[in-house]
Structures are given as C-alpha cells and as structure tokens.
Amino acid sequence: MGFLSPLRRNDAPPGYVTPPFPSLFWEPSNVKWNLYYLGDIWRFTLLWTLILFGLFHLGAAGTALLMQLGRRKSNWKFLWTVPLLYALVAGVEAIMAGSVVGLVVGATYIAGHFTMSTWIPFVWGWVNVLVLIVSSFRISGGL
C-alpha cells in the first residue's frame, strides 16, 4: 500500500505488527489488537464491507430465486445469473463504500492520535450495510 505509506502514525508501539484479519478480540482474553496505519484501517474496513455486502446481496438473490419456485421451467433458464449479478453489484458497492468510509475514519483516527480497535472497521461495515438497507426504501414526506 505505497500510496498510503505517508499517512502512518509515529506512536505505534515498538515491534508493532499488523494483526491478521479479522482479529476481533473478546474482552476476557488478554490479547487486544489495535490498528495504527491508514492502510490497515482501510483494508479492514473494506474487507468487512465486502463480506457483509456479499452476505446481504446473496440473501436477497436467494429470496428472489425462492419466489420463482412455483413458476414455469423456462423462467429458470436465465435465473442462475441473478446471484452472479447481485454479487457483482455487491462487490462494486462495497469497494466504493468501504474505501470512502475506511479512508475517512482512518484519517480521522490518525489525525486525532487515537488508537483504533479492530472492532471499529467491523462496526463501520455494518453501518455501511444499514445505510444501504435504509436507502433502498422510498422516502415519502407527508408535509
């Protein structure tokens, strides 16, 4: 990640190694993983967003296929493309949303000299999914 290398924190602990993905720690364990570099924050956010978008889009594709169960056999001729199309759309949306959110949140944490837990990119992945779900509904004002 050469293009992100100038945006590194100087206060990472000596001997710091980037934790492996996903590295979500549980409080009773004594191992706590933190992210210090923008490239790592971006990568974790992007990966979580890709995973969660993929799960939700493939769930929607599965629902669309289940709704076609009682239909004619000729309808199934091209329905196998539905999960592929949904997966492609999920990937494009996740790359855009995960990159923007990961870079903005990472730059904010680095500028504020905060330590980012590995849970934060996971939570922002869910925020991205929830924004996608809410934005899929039509908003009609009653004013």
mmCIF file with all atom_site columns, N, CA and C in Angstrom, residues 63-79:
data_model
loop_
_atom_site.group_PDB
_atom_site.id
_atom_site.type_symbol
_atom_site.label_atom_id
_atom_site.label_alt_id
_atom_site.label_comp_id
_atom_site.label_asym_id
_atom_site.label_entity_id
_atom_site.label_seq_id
_atom_site.pdbx_PDB_ins_code
_atom_site.Cartn_x
_atom_site.Cartn_y
_atom_site.Cartn_z
_atom_site.occupancy
_atom_site.B_iso_or_equiv
_atom_site.pdbx_formal_charge
_atom_site.auth_seq_id
_atom_site.auth_comp_id
_atom_site.auth_asym_id
_atom_site.auth_atom_id
_atom_site.pdbx_PDB_model_num
ATOM 1  N N  . THR A 1 63 ? -33.644 -14.946 -1.915  1.00 0.00 ? 63 THR A N  1
ATOM 2  C CA . THR A 1 63 ? -35.069 -14.654 -1.763  1.00 0.00 ? 63 THR A CA 1
ATOM 3  C C  . THR A 1 63 ? -35.733 -14.499 -3.125  1.00 0.00 ? 63 THR A C  1
ATOM 4  N N  . ALA A 1 64 ? -35.067 -13.819 -4.051  1.00 0.00 ? 64 ALA A N  1
ATOM 5  C CA . ALA A 1 64 ? -35.618 -13.662 -5.399  1.00 0.00 ? 64 ALA A CA 1
ATOM 6  C C  . ALA A 1 64 ? -35.760 -15.009 -6.098  1.00 0.00 ? 64 ALA A C  1
ATOM 7  N N  . LEU A 1 65 ? -34.808 -15.905 -5.898  1.00 0.00 ? 65 LEU A N  1
ATOM 8  C CA . LEU A 1 65 ? -34.896 -17.230 -6.513  1.00 0.00 ? 65 LEU A CA 1
ATOM 9  C C  . LEU A 1 65 ? -36.009 -18.068 -5.869  1.00 0.00 ? 65 LEU A C  1
ATOM 10 N N  . LEU A 1 66 ? -36.155 -17.960 -4.550  1.00 0.00 ? 66 LEU A N  1
ATOM 11 C CA . LEU A 1 66 ? -37.212 -18.708 -3.866  1.00 0.00 ? 66 LEU A CA 1
ATOM 12 C C  . LEU A 1 66 ? -38.601 -18.272 -4.301  1.00 0.00 ? 66 LEU A C  1
ATOM 13 N N  . MET A 1 67 ? -38.746 -17.021 -4.681  1.00 0.00 ? 67 MET A N  1
ATOM 14 C CA . MET A 1 67 ? -40.040 -16.525 -5.140  1.00 0.00 ? 67 MET A CA 1
ATOM 15 C C  . MET A 1 67 ? -40.407 -17.096 -6.507  1.00 0.00 ? 67 MET A C  1
ATOM 16 N N  . GLN A 1 68 ? -39.456 -17.699 -7.195  1.00 0.00 ? 68 GLN A N  1
ATOM 17 C CA . GLN A 1 68 ? -39.702 -18.266 -8.526  1.00 0.00 ? 68 GLN A CA 1
ATOM 18 C C  . GLN A 1 68 ? -39.926 -19.770 -8.490  1.00 0.00 ? 68 GLN A C  1
ATOM 19 N N  . LEU A 1 69 ? -40.030 -20.360 -7.302  1.00 0.00 ? 69 LEU A N  1
ATOM 20 C CA . LEU A 1 69 ? -40.121 -21.821 -7.206  1.00 0.00 ? 69 LEU A CA 1
ATOM 21 C C  . LEU A 1 69 ? -41.327 -22.421 -7.924  1.00 0.00 ? 69 LEU A C  1
ATOM 22 N N  . GLY A 1 70 ? -42.473 -21.850 -7.858  1.00 0.00 ? 70 GLY A N  1
ATOM 23 C CA . GLY A 1 70 ? -43.670 -22.425 -8.466  1.00 0.00 ? 70 GLY A CA 1
ATOM 24 C C  . GLY A 1 70 ? -43.864 -22.042 -9.922  1.00 0.00 ? 70 GLY A C  1
ATOM 25 N N  . ARG A 1 71 ? -42.923 -21.367 -10.517 1.00 0.00 ? 71 ARG A N  1
ATOM 26 C CA . ARG A 1 71 ? -43.065 -20.855 -11.888 1.00 0.00 ? 71 ARG A CA 1
ATOM 27 C C  . ARG A 1 71 ? -42.696 -21.918 -12.912 1.00 0.00 ? 71 ARG A C  1
ATOM 28 N N  . ARG A 1 72 ? -42.877 -21.551 -14.190 1.00 0.00 ? 72 ARG A N  1
ATOM 29 C CA . ARG A 1 72 ? -42.523 -22.453 -15.287 1.00 0.00 ? 72 ARG A CA 1
ATOM 30 C C  . ARG A 1 72 ? -41.028 -22.709 -15.324 1.00 0.00 ? 72 ARG A C  1
ATOM 31 N N  . LYS A 1 73 ? -40.654 -23.827 -15.918 1.00 0.00 ? 73 LYS A N  1
ATOM 32 C CA . LYS A 1 73 ? -39.233 -24.185 -16.057 1.00 0.00 ? 73 LYS A CA 1
ATOM 33 C C  . LYS A 1 73 ? -38.488 -23.206 -16.947 1.00 0.00 ? 73 LYS A C  1
ATOM 34 N N  . SER A 1 74 ? -39.172 -22.582 -17.894 1.00 0.00 ? 74 SER A N  1
ATOM 35 C CA . SER A 1 74 ? -38.496 -21.656 -18.807 1.00 0.00 ? 74 SER A CA 1
ATOM 36 C C  . SER A 1 74 ? -37.989 -20.417 -18.078 1.00 0.00 ? 74 SER A C  1
ATOM 37 N N  . ASN A 1 75 ? -38.615 -20.078 -16.950 1.00 0.00 ? 75 ASN A N  1
ATOM 38 C CA . ASN A 1 75 ? -38.141 -18.934 -16.165 1.00 0.00 ? 75 ASN A CA 1
ATOM 39 C C  . ASN A 1 75 ? -36.768 -19.199 -15.559 1.00 0.00 ? 75 ASN A C  1
ATOM 40 N N  . TRP A 1 76 ? -36.463 -20.469 -15.305 1.00 0.00 ? 76 TRP A N  1
ATOM 41 C CA . TRP A 1 76 ? -35.201 -20.830 -14.657 1.00 0.00 ? 76 TRP A CA 1
ATOM 42 C C  . TRP A 1 76 ? -34.031 -20.820 -15.626 1.00 0.00 ? 76 TRP A C  1
ATOM 43 N N  . LYS A 1 77 ? -34.301 -20.595 -16.894 1.00 0.00 ? 77 LYS A N  1
ATOM 44 C CA . LYS A 1 77 ? -33.247 -20.647 -17.899 1.00 0.00 ? 77 LYS A CA 1
ATOM 45 C C  . LYS A 1 77 ? -32.152 -19.603 -17.634 1.00 0.00 ? 77 LYS A C  1
ATOM 46 N N  . PHE A 1 78 ? -32.569 -18.427 -17.235 1.00 0.00 ? 78 PHE A N  1
ATOM 47 C CA . PHE A 1 78 ? -31.609 -17.347 -17.010 1.00 0.00 ? 78 PHE A CA 1
ATOM 48 C C  . PHE A 1 78 ? -31.526 -16.918 -15.538 1.00 0.00 ? 78 PHE A C  1
ATOM 49 N N  . LEU A 1 79 ? -32.273 -17.555 -14.675 1.00 0.00 ? 79 LEU A N  1
ATOM 50 C CA . LEU A 1 79 ? -32.272 -17.148 -13.267 1.00 0.00 ? 79 LEU A CA 1
ATOM 51 C C  . LEU A 1 79 ? -30.960 -17.454 -12.547 1.00 0.00 ? 79 LEU A C  1
#
